[in-house]
CSV table of C-alpha atoms in Angstrom, one decimal:
chain,number,residue,atom,x,y,z
A,1,MET,CA,16.0,-6.2,-8.5
A,2,ARG,CA,14.2,-5.4,-5.3
A,3,LEU,CA,10.5,-5.8,-5.3
A,4,LEU,CA,8.1,-2.8,-5.1
A,5,ALA,CA,6.8,-4.1,-1.9
A,6,PHE,CA,6.5,-7.6,-0.5
A,7,LEU,CA,4.9,-9.6,2.3
A,8,ILE,CA,6.7,-12.5,4.0
A,9,ILE,CA,4.7,-15.0,6.1
A,10,LEU,CA,6.8,-17.3,8.2
A,11,VAL,CA,4.9,-20.4,9.2
A,12,CYS,CA,5.8,-21.5,12.7
A,13,GLN,CA,4.4,-25.0,13.0
A,14,PHE,CA,3.9,-27.0,16.2
A,15,SER,CA,5.4,-30.1,14.7
A,16,SER,CA,9.0,-30.8,14.0
A,17,LYS,CA,8.7,-29.8,10.3
A,18,ALA,CA,11.0,-27.1,9.0
A,19,GLN,CA,9.6,-23.5,9.0
A,20,VAL,CA,8.0,-22.6,5.7
A,21,VAL,CA,8.3,-19.1,4.2
A,22,TYR,CA,5.7,-17.7,1.8
A,23,SER,CA,6.7,-14.5,0.0
A,24,PHE,CA,3.9,-12.6,-1.7
A,25,THR,CA,4.9,-10.1,-4.4
A,26,ASN,CA,3.3,-7.8,-6.9
A,27,CYS,CA,3.6,-10.6,-9.5
A,28,ALA,CA,5.0,-8.3,-12.2
A,29,ALA,CA,1.9,-6.0,-12.0
A,30,SER,CA,2.6,-2.3,-12.1
A,31,GLY,CA,0.8,1.0,-11.7
A,32,GLN,CA,-2.7,1.5,-10.4
A,33,ASN,CA,-4.0,-2.1,-10.9
A,34,GLY,CA,-2.9,-5.2,-9.1
A,35,PRO,CA,-2.1,-8.6,-10.5
A,36,SER,CA,-4.4,-10.9,-12.4
A,37,GLN,CA,-4.7,-14.7,-11.8
A,38,THR,CA,-2.6,-15.2,-14.9
A,39,GLN,CA,0.2,-13.0,-13.5
A,40,VAL,CA,0.0,-14.8,-10.1
A,41,ASN,CA,0.2,-18.2,-11.7
A,42,ALA,CA,3.3,-17.1,-13.7
A,43,ALA,CA,5.0,-15.5,-10.7
A,44,TYR,CA,4.4,-18.5,-8.3
A,45,GLY,CA,5.7,-21.3,-10.5
A,46,SER,CA,6.4,-24.9,-9.8
A,47,THR,CA,9.4,-24.2,-7.6
A,48,ASN,CA,7.6,-21.6,-5.5
A,49,SER,CA,6.0,-22.5,-2.1
A,50,LEU,CA,2.9,-20.6,-3.2
A,51,ASN,CA,2.4,-22.6,-6.4
A,52,GLY,CA,-1.3,-23.3,-6.8
A,53,LEU,CA,-2.2,-21.8,-3.5
A,54,VAL,CA,-3.2,-18.2,-4.4
A,55,THR,CA,-6.5,-17.3,-5.9
A,56,ILE,CA,-7.6,-14.0,-7.4
A,57,ASN,CA,-11.4,-13.2,-7.2
A,58,SER,CA,-10.9,-9.4,-7.3
A,59,GLN,CA,-8.0,-8.2,-9.3
A,60,GLY,CA,-5.0,-7.5,-7.1
A,61,ILE,CA,-6.3,-9.2,-4.0
A,62,GLN,CA,-4.5,-12.5,-3.4
A,63,GLU,CA,-6.4,-15.1,-1.4
A,64,PHE,CA,-4.5,-17.6,0.6
A,65,THR,CA,-5.8,-20.4,2.9
A,66,ILE,CA,-4.0,-21.3,6.1
A,67,SER,CA,-3.4,-25.1,5.9
A,68,GLN,CA,-2.1,-25.7,9.5
A,69,THR,CA,-3.1,-24.2,12.8
A,70,GLY,CA,-0.2,-22.4,14.4
A,71,TYR,CA,1.8,-19.2,15.0
A,72,TYR,CA,2.6,-17.1,12.0
A,73,ARG,CA,5.0,-14.1,11.7
A,74,ILE,CA,3.7,-11.6,9.0
A,75,GLU,CA,5.7,-8.8,7.6
A,76,ALA,CA,4.4,-6.2,5.2
A,77,ASN,CA,6.1,-3.4,3.3
A,78,GLY,CA,4.2,-0.4,1.8
A,79,ALA,CA,5.3,0.8,-1.6
A,80,GLU,CA,7.3,3.9,-2.3
A,81,GLY,CA,5.6,6.9,-3.8
A,82,GLY,CA,6.1,8.1,-7.4
A,83,GLU,CA,9.2,10.0,-8.3
A,84,GLY,CA,7.6,12.9,-10.2
A,85,GLY,CA,10.3,15.6,-10.8
A,86,SER,CA,13.6,16.1,-9.0
A,87,ASN,CA,12.3,15.7,-5.4
A,88,LEU,CA,12.4,12.4,-3.5
A,89,PRO,CA,9.2,10.4,-3.0
A,90,GLY,CA,8.2,9.1,0.4
A,91,LYS,CA,9.2,5.5,1.3
A,92,GLY,CA,6.8,2.8,2.5
A,93,ALA,CA,6.4,1.6,6.1
A,94,ARG,CA,7.3,-1.8,7.3
A,95,MET,CA,5.0,-3.6,9.8
A,96,ARG,CA,5.7,-7.0,11.4
A,97,GLY,CA,3.8,-9.0,14.0
A,98,ASP,CA,3.0,-12.6,15.2
A,99,PHE,CA,-0.4,-14.1,15.0
A,100,PHE,CA,-2.1,-17.4,15.9
A,101,LEU,CA,-4.1,-18.6,12.9
A,102,THR,CA,-6.3,-21.7,12.5
A,103,SER,CA,-6.5,-24.1,9.6
A,104,GLY,CA,-9.0,-23.0,7.0
A,105,THR,CA,-8.6,-19.3,7.6
A,106,VAL,CA,-8.6,-17.4,4.3
A,107,LEU,CA,-6.4,-14.4,4.2
A,108,LYS,CA,-6.8,-11.5,1.7
A,109,ILE,CA,-3.5,-10.1,0.8
A,110,ALA,CA,-2.7,-7.0,-1.3
A,111,VAL,CA,0.9,-6.0,-2.1
A,112,GLY,CA,1.2,-2.2,-2.6
A,113,GLN,CA,2.7,-1.0,-5.9
A,114,LYS,CA,4.8,2.0,-6.8
A,115,PRO,CA,3.5,4.4,-9.4
A,116,VAL,CA,5.2,4.0,-12.8
A,117,GLY,CA,7.1,6.4,-15.0
A,118,THR,CA,7.2,10.1,-14.0
A,119,SER,CA,4.0,9.8,-11.9
A,120,SER,CA,3.8,12.0,-8.8
A,121,GLY,CA,1.1,9.6,-7.5
A,122,GLY,CA,1.0,8.1,-4.0
A,123,GLY,CA,2.5,4.7,-3.2
A,124,GLY,CA,0.1,1.8,-2.4
A,125,GLY,CA,-0.3,0.3,1.0
A,126,SER,CA,0.1,-3.5,1.7
A,127,PHE,CA,-2.7,-5.3,3.5
A,128,VAL,CA,-3.2,-8.7,5.2
A,129,VAL,CA,-6.8,-9.2,6.4
A,130,LYS,CA,-8.9,-12.1,7.6
A,131,SER,CA,-12.7,-12.7,7.6
A,132,PRO,CA,-15.0,-10.7,7.8
A,133,TYR,CA,-12.6,-8.4,5.9
A,134,ASN,CA,-14.5,-5.2,6.9
A,135,SER,CA,-13.6,-4.4,10.6
A,136,ASN,CA,-10.6,-3.4,12.6
A,137,ALA,CA,-10.6,-6.8,14.3
A,138,SER,CA,-10.2,-8.5,10.9
A,139,ILE,CA,-6.9,-6.6,10.1
A,140,LEU,CA,-3.7,-8.4,10.8
A,141,VAL,CA,-1.2,-5.8,9.4
A,142,ILE,CA,-1.4,-2.9,7.0
A,143,ALA,CA,1.8,-1.1,5.9
A,144,GLY,CA,1.3,2.4,4.6
A,145,GLY,CA,2.7,3.6,1.3
A,146,GLY,CA,4.8,6.7,0.8
A,147,GLY,CA,3.6,10.0,-0.6
A,148,GLY,CA,4.4,10.9,-4.2
A,149,GLY,CA,7.5,13.0,-4.9
A,150,PRO,CA,6.5,16.5,-6.1
A,151,GLY,CA,7.3,17.8,-9.6
A,152,ASN,CA,8.7,21.2,-10.5
A,153,CYS,CA,5.4,22.9,-10.4
A,154,CYS,CA,6.0,26.0,-8.2
A,155,GLY,CA,9.6,26.1,-7.1
A,156,GLY,CA,11.0,25.3,-3.7
A,157,GLN,CA,9.3,21.9,-3.4
A,158,ILE,CA,10.0,19.5,-0.6
A,159,SER,CA,10.1,15.7,-0.8
A,160,GLY,CA,7.2,13.3,-0.3
A,161,LEU,CA,6.5,12.1,3.2
A,162,ASP,CA,7.4,8.6,4.3
A,163,GLY,CA,4.8,6.0,5.2
A,164,SER,CA,4.1,6.2,9.0
A,165,ILE,CA,3.6,3.5,11.6
A,166,SER,CA,0.7,5.3,13.3
A,167,SER,CA,-3.0,4.9,12.4
A,168,SER,CA,-3.9,8.4,11.2
A,169,GLY,CA,-2.9,9.8,7.8
A,170,ALA,CA,-0.7,12.9,7.6
A,171,ASN,CA,-1.9,16.3,6.2
A,172,SER,CA,0.0,18.0,3.4
A,173,VAL,CA,2.1,20.9,4.3
A,174,GLY,CA,3.6,23.9,2.5
A,175,GLY,CA,2.4,27.4,1.6
A,176,GLY,CA,0.2,29.1,-0.9
A,177,CYS,CA,-3.1,27.1,-0.7
A,178,THR,CA,-4.9,24.6,1.3
A,179,GLY,CA,-3.9,20.9,0.7
A,180,GLY,CA,-5.9,17.8,1.6
A,181,LEU,CA,-6.3,16.4,5.1
A,182,GLY,CA,-5.1,13.0,6.2
A,183,GLY,CA,-7.7,10.4,7.1
A,184,SER,CA,-8.3,8.9,10.5
A,185,ASN,CA,-9.9,5.8,11.9
A,186,GLY,CA,-9.4,3.9,8.6
A,187,LEU,CA,-10.8,6.6,6.3
A,188,GLY,CA,-9.3,8.0,3.2
A,189,GLY,CA,-7.5,11.3,2.9
A,190,THR,CA,-8.9,14.3,1.1
A,191,GLY,CA,-7.9,16.2,-2.0
A,192,ASN,CA,-8.2,20.0,-1.8
A,193,GLY,CA,-6.9,23.3,-3.2
A,194,SER,CA,-5.7,24.4,-6.7
A,195,TYR,CA,-4.4,21.6,-9.0
A,196,SER,CA,-4.6,19.2,-6.1
A,197,ALA,CA,-3.6,15.5,-6.0
A,198,GLY,CA,-6.1,12.9,-4.8
A,199,GLY,CA,-6.1,11.6,-1.3
A,200,GLY,CA,-4.9,8.1,-0.5
A,201,GLY,CA,-7.4,5.4,0.1
A,202,GLY,CA,-7.9,4.0,3.6
A,203,PHE,CA,-9.3,0.7,4.9
A,204,PHE,CA,-12.9,1.7,5.0
A,205,SER,CA,-13.3,4.6,2.5
A,206,ASP,CA,-11.8,5.9,-0.7
A,207,GLY,CA,-9.4,8.9,-0.9
A,208,GLY,CA,-11.1,12.2,-1.9
A,209,ASN,CA,-11.0,13.9,-5.2
A,210,SER,CA,-10.2,17.6,-5.5
A,211,THR,CA,-13.1,19.8,-6.8
A,212,THR,CA,-10.7,22.1,-8.6
A,213,THR,CA,-9.3,21.9,-12.2
A,214,TYR,CA,-6.2,19.8,-13.1
A,215,ALA,CA,-6.8,17.5,-10.2
A,216,GLY,CA,-6.0,13.9,-9.5
A,217,ALA,CA,-8.5,11.3,-8.2
A,218,GLY,CA,-8.4,9.6,-4.8
A,219,GLY,CA,-7.3,6.0,-4.4
A,220,SER,CA,-9.8,3.2,-3.6
A,221,SER,CA,-10.1,1.7,-0.2
A,222,PHE,CA,-9.5,-1.9,0.7
A,223,ILE,CA,-13.3,-2.4,0.9
A,224,ASN,CA,-13.5,-1.1,-2.7
A,225,GLY,CA,-10.6,-2.9,-4.3
A,226,LEU,CA,-7.5,-0.7,-3.7
A,227,VAL,CA,-7.2,0.6,-7.3
A,228,GLY,CA,-4.8,3.6,-7.5
A,229,GLY,CA,-6.4,6.9,-8.2
A,230,SER,CA,-6.1,8.2,-11.8
A,231,GLY,CA,-3.9,11.2,-12.4
A,232,TYR,CA,-5.2,14.3,-14.2
A,233,ASN,CA,-3.1,13.3,-17.2
A,234,ALA,CA,-0.1,11.1,-18.0
A,235,GLN,CA,2.4,13.8,-16.9
A,236,GLY,CA,0.9,14.0,-13.4
A,237,GLY,CA,0.3,10.2,-13.3
A,238,SER,CA,-1.8,7.7,-11.4
A,239,GLY,CA,-1.3,6.4,-7.9
A,240,GLY,CA,0.0,2.9,-7.2
A,241,PHE,CA,-2.3,-0.1,-6.5
A,242,GLY,CA,-2.9,-0.2,-2.8
A,243,GLY,CA,-4.9,3.0,-2.8
A,244,GLY,CA,-2.3,5.6,-3.8
A,245,GLY,CA,-3.8,8.9,-4.8
A,246,GLY,CA,-3.5,10.2,-8.4
A,247,ALA,CA,-1.4,13.4,-9.1
A,248,GLY,CA,-2.7,16.7,-10.4
A,249,HIS,CA,-0.9,18.5,-13.1
A,250,VAL,CA,-0.8,21.8,-15.1
A,251,SER,CA,0.9,22.3,-18.5
A,252,GLY,CA,4.5,23.4,-18.1
A,253,TRP,CA,5.1,21.4,-14.8
A,254,THR,CA,7.7,18.6,-14.7
A,255,GLY,CA,5.8,16.0,-12.7
A,256,GLY,CA,2.7,17.0,-10.6
A,257,SER,CA,1.3,17.6,-7.2
A,258,GLY,CA,1.9,14.6,-5.0
A,259,GLY,CA,-0.7,12.0,-4.3
A,260,GLY,CA,-1.5,10.7,-0.8
A,261,GLY,CA,-0.2,7.3,0.0
A,262,GLY,CA,-2.5,4.3,0.7
A,263,GLY,CA,-2.9,2.5,4.0
A,264,TYR,CA,-5.1,2.1,7.0
A,265,SER,CA,-5.9,5.8,6.9
A,266,GLY,CA,-5.1,7.6,3.7
A,267,GLY,CA,-2.7,10.5,3.3
A,268,GLY,CA,-4.0,13.9,2.1
A,269,GLY,CA,-3.4,15.0,-1.5
A,270,ALA,CA,-0.9,17.8,-2.0
A,271,CYS,CA,-2.0,21.2,-3.5
A,272,GLY,CA,-0.2,22.3,-6.7
A,273,PHE,CA,0.7,25.7,-5.2
A,274,GLU,CA,1.6,24.2,-1.9
A,275,LEU,CA,5.1,23.4,-2.9
A,276,GLY,CA,4.0,19.9,-3.9
A,277,LEU,CA,4.5,18.1,-0.6
A,278,ARG,CA,2.7,14.8,-0.7
A,279,ARG,CA,1.1,13.2,2.2
A,280,ARG,CA,1.8,9.9,3.7
A,281,ARG,CA,-0.3,7.0,4.7
A,282,ARG,CA,-0.7,5.4,8.0
A,283,SER,CA,-0.4,1.8,9.1
A,284,TYR,CA,-2.0,-0.8,11.5
A,285,ASN,CA,-0.8,-3.8,13.4
A,286,ASN,CA,-2.9,-6.2,15.5
A,287,GLY,CA,0.0,-8.6,16.2
A,288,THR,CA,2.2,-9.4,19.1
A,289,ASN,CA,6.0,-9.0,19.2
A,290,GLN,CA,5.7,-6.1,16.9
A,291,SER,CA,8.5,-4.5,14.9
A,292,ASN,CA,7.4,-1.5,12.9
A,293,THR,CA,9.5,1.0,10.9
A,294,ALA,CA,8.4,4.2,9.2
A,295,GLY,CA,10.0,5.1,5.8
A,296,PHE,CA,11.5,1.6,5.3
A,297,ASN,CA,10.8,0.5,1.7
A,298,SER,CA,12.2,2.2,-1.4
A,299,GLY,CA,10.9,-0.3,-4.0
A,300,MET,CA,11.9,-0.3,-7.7
A,301,VAL,CA,9.8,-0.9,-10.7
A,302,LEU,CA,10.4,-4.5,-11.8
């Protein structure tokens, strides 16, 4: 089956050695929390090029040390949003670039995850970041996750927005009430309006929670660990690891209001009476020879 999201690092060495490919996955983790060390060890077994090379110090954040100085091609895919009701979720973005990295550089890598079950939560973004891990200059690539697919809450809903390749999160759209705003400059999106979903987490700050009833929580930022936001209840559902916003829900709905996707800047959380359109997350790429595609990844639950 296709992975929820994945990162591929192609090691371009200066010597005559063959090119080495490192493929980072969600390691069978699902939902709002990323993989543990035990899951990583099981996923990257004895035949895997990553065997024994990945450490988890904060759950979900995979740490990998560059062993040889050279040029590296890095590709990251954001996760698809949750499916919610009958409407389609947004797909994650793909970001690819080339980088010169020196031996001993420790990368922090997070693979975005799709919300599970009938969740209308936002999809998680995928991140590749170097030291000091807290500035724009430390970002290699970030691929935004897709917005959650709206449930049958109000009638006439439209599908979740795809992950974008630009750096500002999208606002939710629709009619009936005010939805959340997309973040900019690496900040999380907001949640707003009746029965709103949470905003997607950004690089620097968490997604916002709605102040109304039946609301979902915002997803966490990269700085704060990227845990997906909790949904109002199980029917609305939580966002995916990678900062996806949790969904709002009211009794009688199928699915919930769509959570904002996670990424460099978080997507805004959809309003329940706003026809359930979820917001998307935005992406970031500091590499050369870039190849970026919005709405690329439609990952499946493993």
